[in-house]
mmCIF file of C-alpha atoms in Angstrom:
data_model
loop_
_atom_site.group_PDB
_atom_site.id
_atom_site.type_symbol
_atom_site.label_atom_id
_atom_site.label_comp_id
_atom_site.label_asym_id
_atom_site.label_seq_id
_atom_site.Cartn_x
_atom_site.Cartn_y
_atom_site.Cartn_z
ATOM 1 C CA UNK C 1 -52.272 71.817 -45.756
ATOM 2 C CA UNK C 2 -51.590 69.064 -48.254
ATOM 3 C CA UNK C 3 -53.712 68.451 -51.148
ATOM 4 C CA UNK C 4 -57.157 66.031 -49.711
ATOM 5 C CA UNK C 5 -57.039 63.095 -51.809
ATOM 6 C CA UNK C 6 -60.280 62.402 -53.281
ATOM 7 C CA UNK C 7 -62.184 59.016 -54.560
ATOM 8 C CA UNK C 8 -65.179 59.208 -56.634
ATOM 9 C CA UNK C 9 -67.410 56.230 -56.450
ATOM 10 C CA UNK C 10 -70.522 55.972 -58.226
ATOM 11 C CA UNK C 11 -72.502 53.258 -60.464
ATOM 12 C CA UNK C 12 -73.424 55.583 -63.168
ATOM 13 C CA UNK C 13 -70.364 56.829 -65.402
ATOM 14 C CA UNK C 14 -72.128 60.090 -66.035
ATOM 15 C CA UNK C 15 -71.981 60.659 -62.547
ATOM 16 C CA UNK C 16 -68.368 59.585 -62.088
ATOM 17 C CA UNK C 17 -67.426 61.553 -64.835
ATOM 18 C CA UNK C 18 -68.913 64.995 -63.618
ATOM 19 C CA UNK C 19 -67.630 64.513 -59.915
ATOM 20 C CA UNK C 20 -64.332 64.039 -60.839
ATOM 21 C CA UNK C 21 -64.574 67.349 -63.170
ATOM 22 C CA UNK C 22 -65.696 68.850 -60.393
ATOM 23 C CA UNK C 23 -62.984 67.931 -58.273
ATOM 24 C CA UNK C 24 -60.422 68.767 -60.390
ATOM 25 C CA UNK C 25 -61.699 72.299 -60.280
ATOM 26 C CA UNK C 26 -61.035 72.609 -56.862
ATOM 27 C CA UNK C 27 -57.332 73.626 -55.873
ATOM 28 C CA UNK C 28 -57.100 71.783 -52.723
ATOM 29 C CA UNK C 29 -58.654 68.497 -53.687
ATOM 30 C CA UNK C 30 -56.644 65.762 -55.683
ATOM 31 C CA UNK C 31 -58.652 63.172 -57.835
ATOM 32 C CA UNK C 32 -56.486 59.627 -56.590
ATOM 33 C CA UNK C 33 -59.189 57.461 -57.946
ATOM 34 C CA UNK C 34 -62.363 57.177 -59.374
ATOM 35 C CA UNK C 35 -64.942 53.617 -60.367
ATOM 36 C CA UNK C 36 -68.136 52.473 -61.073
ATOM 37 C CA UNK C 37 -67.444 49.762 -58.895
ATOM 38 C CA UNK C 38 -67.385 49.674 -55.204
ATOM 39 C CA UNK C 39 -65.528 46.866 -54.814
ATOM 40 C CA UNK C 40 -62.919 48.115 -56.812
ATOM 41 C CA UNK C 41 -62.541 51.505 -54.637
ATOM 42 C CA UNK C 42 -62.320 49.230 -51.532
ATOM 43 C CA UNK C 43 -59.076 47.570 -53.220
ATOM 44 C CA UNK C 44 -57.538 50.688 -53.823
ATOM 45 C CA UNK C 45 -57.966 51.974 -50.065
ATOM 46 C CA UNK C 46 -56.124 48.895 -48.909
ATOM 47 C CA UNK C 47 -53.365 49.543 -50.761
ATOM 48 C CA UNK C 48 -53.351 53.549 -51.501
ATOM 49 C CA UNK C 49 -53.829 56.658 -49.397
ATOM 50 C CA UNK C 50 -57.312 58.515 -49.784
ATOM 51 C CA UNK C 51 -58.536 60.862 -47.352
ATOM 52 C CA UNK C 52 -62.161 61.594 -48.932
ATOM 53 C CA UNK C 53 -64.966 59.700 -50.774
ATOM 54 C CA UNK C 54 -67.596 60.999 -52.856
ATOM 55 C CA UNK C 55 -70.266 57.824 -52.391
ATOM 56 C CA UNK C 56 -73.292 56.943 -54.434
ATOM 57 C CA UNK C 57 -75.833 55.650 -51.527
ATOM 58 C CA UNK C 58 -77.672 53.403 -54.282
ATOM 59 C CA UNK C 59 -75.471 51.130 -56.086
ATOM 60 C CA UNK C 60 -76.768 47.518 -57.062
ATOM 61 C CA UNK C 61 -72.999 45.386 -56.380
ATOM 62 C CA UNK C 62 -72.931 47.378 -52.786
ATOM 63 C CA UNK C 63 -74.920 50.200 -51.031
ATOM 64 C CA UNK C 64 -73.014 53.399 -50.308
ATOM 65 C CA UNK C 65 -74.198 52.595 -46.509
ATOM 66 C CA UNK C 66 -72.729 49.102 -46.429
ATOM 67 C CA UNK C 67 -69.478 50.301 -47.996
ATOM 68 C CA UNK C 68 -69.240 52.932 -44.995
ATOM 69 C CA UNK C 69 -69.775 50.097 -42.644
ATOM 70 C CA UNK C 70 -67.361 47.991 -43.911
ATOM 71 C CA UNK C 71 -64.579 50.482 -44.342
ATOM 72 C CA UNK C 72 -65.801 52.037 -40.905
ATOM 73 C CA UNK C 73 -63.906 55.507 -40.081
ATOM 74 C CA UNK C 74 -60.543 55.403 -42.058
ATOM 75 C CA UNK C 75 -62.153 57.899 -44.165
ATOM 76 C CA UNK C 76 -64.797 60.948 -44.752
ATOM 77 C CA UNK C 77 -67.112 60.696 -47.024
ATOM 78 C CA UNK C 78 -69.736 63.052 -49.006
ATOM 79 C CA UNK C 79 -72.924 61.143 -49.994
ATOM 80 C CA UNK C 80 -74.410 61.334 -53.402
ATOM 81 C CA UNK C 81 -78.193 60.159 -53.784
ATOM 82 C CA UNK C 82 -81.045 61.147 -55.619
ATOM 83 C CA UNK C 83 -82.888 60.484 -52.421
ATOM 84 C CA UNK C 84 -82.695 62.921 -49.751
ATOM 85 C CA UNK C 85 -84.530 60.321 -46.951
ATOM 86 C CA UNK C 86 -80.939 58.745 -47.151
ATOM 87 C CA UNK C 87 -79.192 61.700 -45.805
ATOM 88 C CA UNK C 88 -79.675 60.895 -42.061
ATOM 89 C CA UNK C 89 -78.856 57.682 -41.786
ATOM 90 C CA UNK C 90 -75.669 58.930 -43.707
ATOM 91 C CA UNK C 91 -75.096 61.012 -40.845
ATOM 92 C CA UNK C 92 -74.594 57.885 -38.627
ATOM 93 C CA UNK C 93 -71.394 57.338 -40.063
ATOM 94 C CA UNK C 94 -68.060 59.816 -40.598
ATOM 95 C CA UNK C 95 -69.852 61.940 -43.219
ATOM 96 C CA UNK C 96 -69.359 65.506 -44.064
ATOM 97 C CA UNK C 97 -72.147 66.436 -46.572
ATOM 98 C CA UNK C 98 -74.455 65.116 -48.784
ATOM 99 C CA UNK C 99 -75.444 65.756 -52.449
ATOM 100 C CA UNK C 100 -78.796 65.769 -53.645
ATOM 101 C CA UNK C 101 -78.631 64.646 -57.520
ATOM 102 C CA UNK C 102 -78.360 66.637 -60.128
ATOM 103 C CA UNK C 103 -75.542 67.949 -58.579
ATOM 104 C CA UNK C 104 -74.617 71.517 -59.195
ATOM 105 C CA UNK C 105 -70.817 73.127 -59.592
ATOM 106 C CA UNK C 106 -72.015 75.768 -57.108
ATOM 107 C CA UNK C 107 -73.543 73.066 -54.483
ATOM 108 C CA UNK C 108 -70.368 70.956 -54.730
ATOM 109 C CA UNK C 109 -68.388 73.637 -54.046
ATOM 110 C CA UNK C 110 -70.046 74.622 -51.022
ATOM 111 C CA UNK C 111 -69.746 70.961 -49.704
ATOM 112 C CA UNK C 112 -65.902 70.915 -50.247
ATOM 113 C CA UNK C 113 -65.856 74.290 -48.032
ATOM 114 C CA UNK C 114 -66.860 71.964 -44.953
ATOM 115 C CA UNK C 115 -64.400 69.588 -46.537
ATOM 116 C CA UNK C 116 -61.747 71.917 -46.008
ATOM 117 C CA UNK C 117 -63.276 73.640 -42.362
ATOM 118 C CA UNK C 118 -62.966 70.030 -41.520
ATOM 119 C CA UNK C 119 -59.687 68.870 -42.326
ATOM 120 C CA UNK C 120 -58.315 71.945 -41.595
ATOM 121 C CA UNK C 121 -59.266 72.082 -38.026
ATOM 122 C CA UNK C 122 -57.734 68.758 -37.332
ATOM 123 C CA UNK C 123 -54.671 69.900 -39.068
ATOM 124 C CA UNK C 124 -54.209 73.458 -37.708
ATOM 125 C CA UNK C 125 -51.085 72.739 -35.803
ATOM 126 C CA UNK C 126 -49.072 71.126 -38.704
ATOM 127 C CA UNK C 127 -50.635 74.189 -41.220
ATOM 128 C CA UNK C 128 -48.870 77.140 -42.031
ATOM 129 C CA UNK C 129 -51.636 78.441 -43.989
ATOM 130 C CA UNK C 130 -55.319 77.881 -45.397
ATOM 131 C CA UNK C 131 -57.430 78.590 -48.161
ATOM 132 C CA UNK C 132 -60.613 81.293 -48.377
ATOM 133 C CA UNK C 133 -63.012 82.035 -51.003
ATOM 134 C CA UNK C 134 -63.057 85.637 -51.815
ATOM 135 C CA UNK C 135 -64.316 87.724 -54.883
ATOM 136 C CA UNK C 136 -64.774 84.449 -56.604
ATOM 137 C CA UNK C 137 -61.677 82.929 -56.257
ATOM 138 C CA UNK C 138 -60.116 80.444 -53.886
ATOM 139 C CA UNK C 139 -56.879 82.382 -52.063
ATOM 140 C CA UNK C 140 -54.161 80.580 -50.141
ATOM 141 C CA UNK C 141 -53.043 82.748 -47.337
ATOM 142 C CA UNK C 142 -50.266 82.156 -45.082
ATOM 143 C CA UNK C 143 -51.101 82.557 -41.039
ATOM 144 C CA UNK C 144 -48.141 84.779 -40.813
ATOM 145 C CA UNK C 145 -49.304 86.931 -42.781
ATOM 146 C CA UNK C 146 -52.509 88.112 -41.498
ATOM 147 C CA UNK C 147 -52.739 90.704 -38.614
ATOM 148 C CA UNK C 148 -56.136 90.491 -37.927
ATOM 149 C CA UNK C 149 -59.973 89.321 -38.831
ATOM 150 C CA UNK C 150 -62.913 91.386 -38.526
ATOM 151 C CA UNK C 151 -66.208 90.469 -38.319
ATOM 152 C CA UNK C 152 -68.710 92.448 -40.913
ATOM 153 C CA UNK C 153 -72.462 91.318 -40.427
ATOM 154 C CA UNK C 154 -72.348 88.122 -42.585
ATOM 155 C CA UNK C 155 -68.788 88.237 -43.911
ATOM 156 C CA UNK C 156 -65.425 88.429 -42.511
ATOM 157 C CA UNK C 157 -62.395 90.796 -43.456
ATOM 158 C CA UNK C 158 -58.781 88.767 -43.139
ATOM 159 C CA UNK C 159 -56.169 91.833 -43.312
ATOM 160 C CA UNK C 160 -52.910 91.190 -44.014
ATOM 161 C CA UNK C 161 -50.044 93.616 -44.413
ATOM 162 C CA UNK C 162 -50.845 94.507 -48.342
ATOM 163 C CA UNK C 163 -54.464 92.985 -48.860
ATOM 164 C CA UNK C 164 -57.806 92.410 -47.500
ATOM 165 C CA UNK C 165 -60.015 89.292 -48.320
ATOM 166 C CA UNK C 166 -63.758 89.677 -47.641
ATOM 167 C CA UNK C 167 -65.253 86.108 -46.988
ATOM 168 C CA UNK C 168 -68.518 84.618 -46.664
ATOM 169 C CA UNK C 169 -67.814 82.969 -43.474
ATOM 170 C CA UNK C 170 -68.073 83.806 -39.600
ATOM 171 C CA UNK C 171 -65.189 84.706 -36.886
ATOM 172 C CA UNK C 172 -66.235 81.170 -34.730
ATOM 173 C CA UNK C 173 -65.807 78.880 -37.820
ATOM 174 C CA UNK C 174 -62.294 80.575 -38.711
ATOM 175 C CA UNK C 175 -61.224 81.008 -35.199
ATOM 176 C CA UNK C 176 -61.451 77.050 -35.022
ATOM 177 C CA UNK C 177 -58.945 77.019 -38.209
ATOM 178 C CA UNK C 178 -56.153 79.388 -36.692
ATOM 179 C CA UNK C 179 -52.861 78.257 -34.458
ATOM 180 C CA UNK C 180 -52.549 79.447 -31.162
ATOM 181 C CA UNK C 181 -50.616 82.468 -31.870
ATOM 182 C CA UNK C 182 -54.362 84.062 -32.764
ATOM 183 C CA UNK C 183 -56.988 85.603 -29.952
ATOM 184 C CA UNK C 184 -60.269 86.687 -29.932
ATOM 185 C CA UNK C 185 -59.825 90.059 -28.372
ATOM 186 C CA UNK C 186 -63.431 91.440 -29.390
ATOM 187 C CA UNK C 187 -66.818 90.131 -30.338
ATOM 188 C CA UNK C 188 -66.193 91.385 -33.679
ATOM 189 C CA UNK C 189 -62.032 91.019 -34.006
ATOM 190 C CA UNK C 190 -59.335 87.955 -33.912
ATOM 191 C CA UNK C 191 -55.738 89.184 -33.768
ATOM 192 C CA UNK C 192 -52.360 87.605 -34.446
ATOM 193 C CA UNK C 193 -50.384 88.017 -31.545
ATOM 194 C CA UNK C 194 -47.480 88.227 -33.010
ATOM 195 C CA UNK C 195 -48.162 91.212 -35.022
ATOM 196 C CA UNK C 196 -48.730 93.588 -31.710
ATOM 197 C CA UNK C 197 -46.810 96.587 -30.992
ATOM 198 C CA UNK C 198 -48.092 98.013 -27.836
ATOM 199 C CA UNK C 199 -51.055 97.147 -25.847
ATOM 200 C CA UNK C 200 -52.560 98.832 -22.944
ATOM 201 C CA UNK C 201 -56.180 97.775 -20.885
ATOM 202 C CA UNK C 202 -58.552 98.963 -23.644
ATOM 203 C CA UNK C 203 -56.714 98.235 -27.028
ATOM 204 C CA UNK C 204 -54.300 96.576 -28.680
ATOM 205 C CA UNK C 205 -51.814 98.593 -31.145
ATOM 206 C CA UNK C 206 -50.714 96.185 -34.230
ATOM 207 C CA UNK C 207 -47.215 97.173 -36.143
ATOM 208 C CA UNK C 208 -49.375 98.135 -39.045
ATOM 209 C CA UNK C 209 -50.835 101.011 -37.110
ATOM 210 C CA UNK C 210 -54.133 99.763 -36.431
ATOM 211 C CA UNK C 211 -55.707 99.840 -33.306
ATOM 212 C CA UNK C 212 -57.966 97.195 -31.971
ATOM 213 C CA UNK C 213 -60.402 97.596 -29.011
ATOM 214 C CA UNK C 214 -60.504 94.696 -26.106
ATOM 215 C CA UNK C 215 -63.504 93.401 -25.135
ATOM 216 C CA UNK C 216 -64.386 93.490 -21.500
ATOM 217 C CA UNK C 217 -65.048 89.338 -21.958
ATOM 218 C CA UNK C 218 -61.914 88.853 -23.658
ATOM 219 C CA UNK C 219 -59.543 90.600 -21.749
ATOM 220 C CA UNK C 220 -58.717 88.178 -19.014
ATOM 221 C CA UNK C 221 -58.137 84.946 -21.646
ATOM 222 C CA UNK C 222 -55.809 87.496 -23.901
ATOM 223 C CA UNK C 223 -53.565 88.807 -20.958
ATOM 224 C CA UNK C 224 -53.157 84.958 -20.033
ATOM 225 C CA UNK C 225 -52.226 83.932 -23.605
ATOM 226 C CA UNK C 226 -49.832 86.791 -23.878
ATOM 227 C CA UNK C 227 -48.197 85.951 -20.393
ATOM 228 C CA UNK C 228 -47.848 82.506 -21.464
#
């Protein structure tokens, strides 16, 4: 996936500066424009490409809600506000999340993970990799390198040939981000079909030597996918 092009719009200069600095710390985001004037942001959008706007709801010239109504669903939004009651209204539009001021980097980073998931789901067929957070860092993992993904309580273990990544996530969330050559074969396992060495009615043996059990509820879909 290409970097997600971001715009920051807030009538407070310090907020613009803070959010801009946060964006630059996230490897899959790119800051392409920032402004204190929502009208300038609209002009930029008309002539340039952008994917995501960090948008303040309360601005004197044009509210964030009205901004979204005018721009419509051309872009996705993360709303920034000092008033939590605006959040529900914002979700009527193409809003991924909202950030309540003052905004910490940890909360900002959590919000960008929702962004990454949303964009990855929409572009999976074109992607060859995704980013995951493990051991406090963002890691780029090529899909072709993955052997299997295992659920471990509140975490998942993404296993490649030479490394494993422990990620705070769910199998369901990752399953939606993976291309068609991956399959859920058990309540606790997703595997890369291209890494299968041999298979029987109970287990799959991967080329790494690891055996993965096949759950009864997943068996029929798995064999249909392999046959296809």
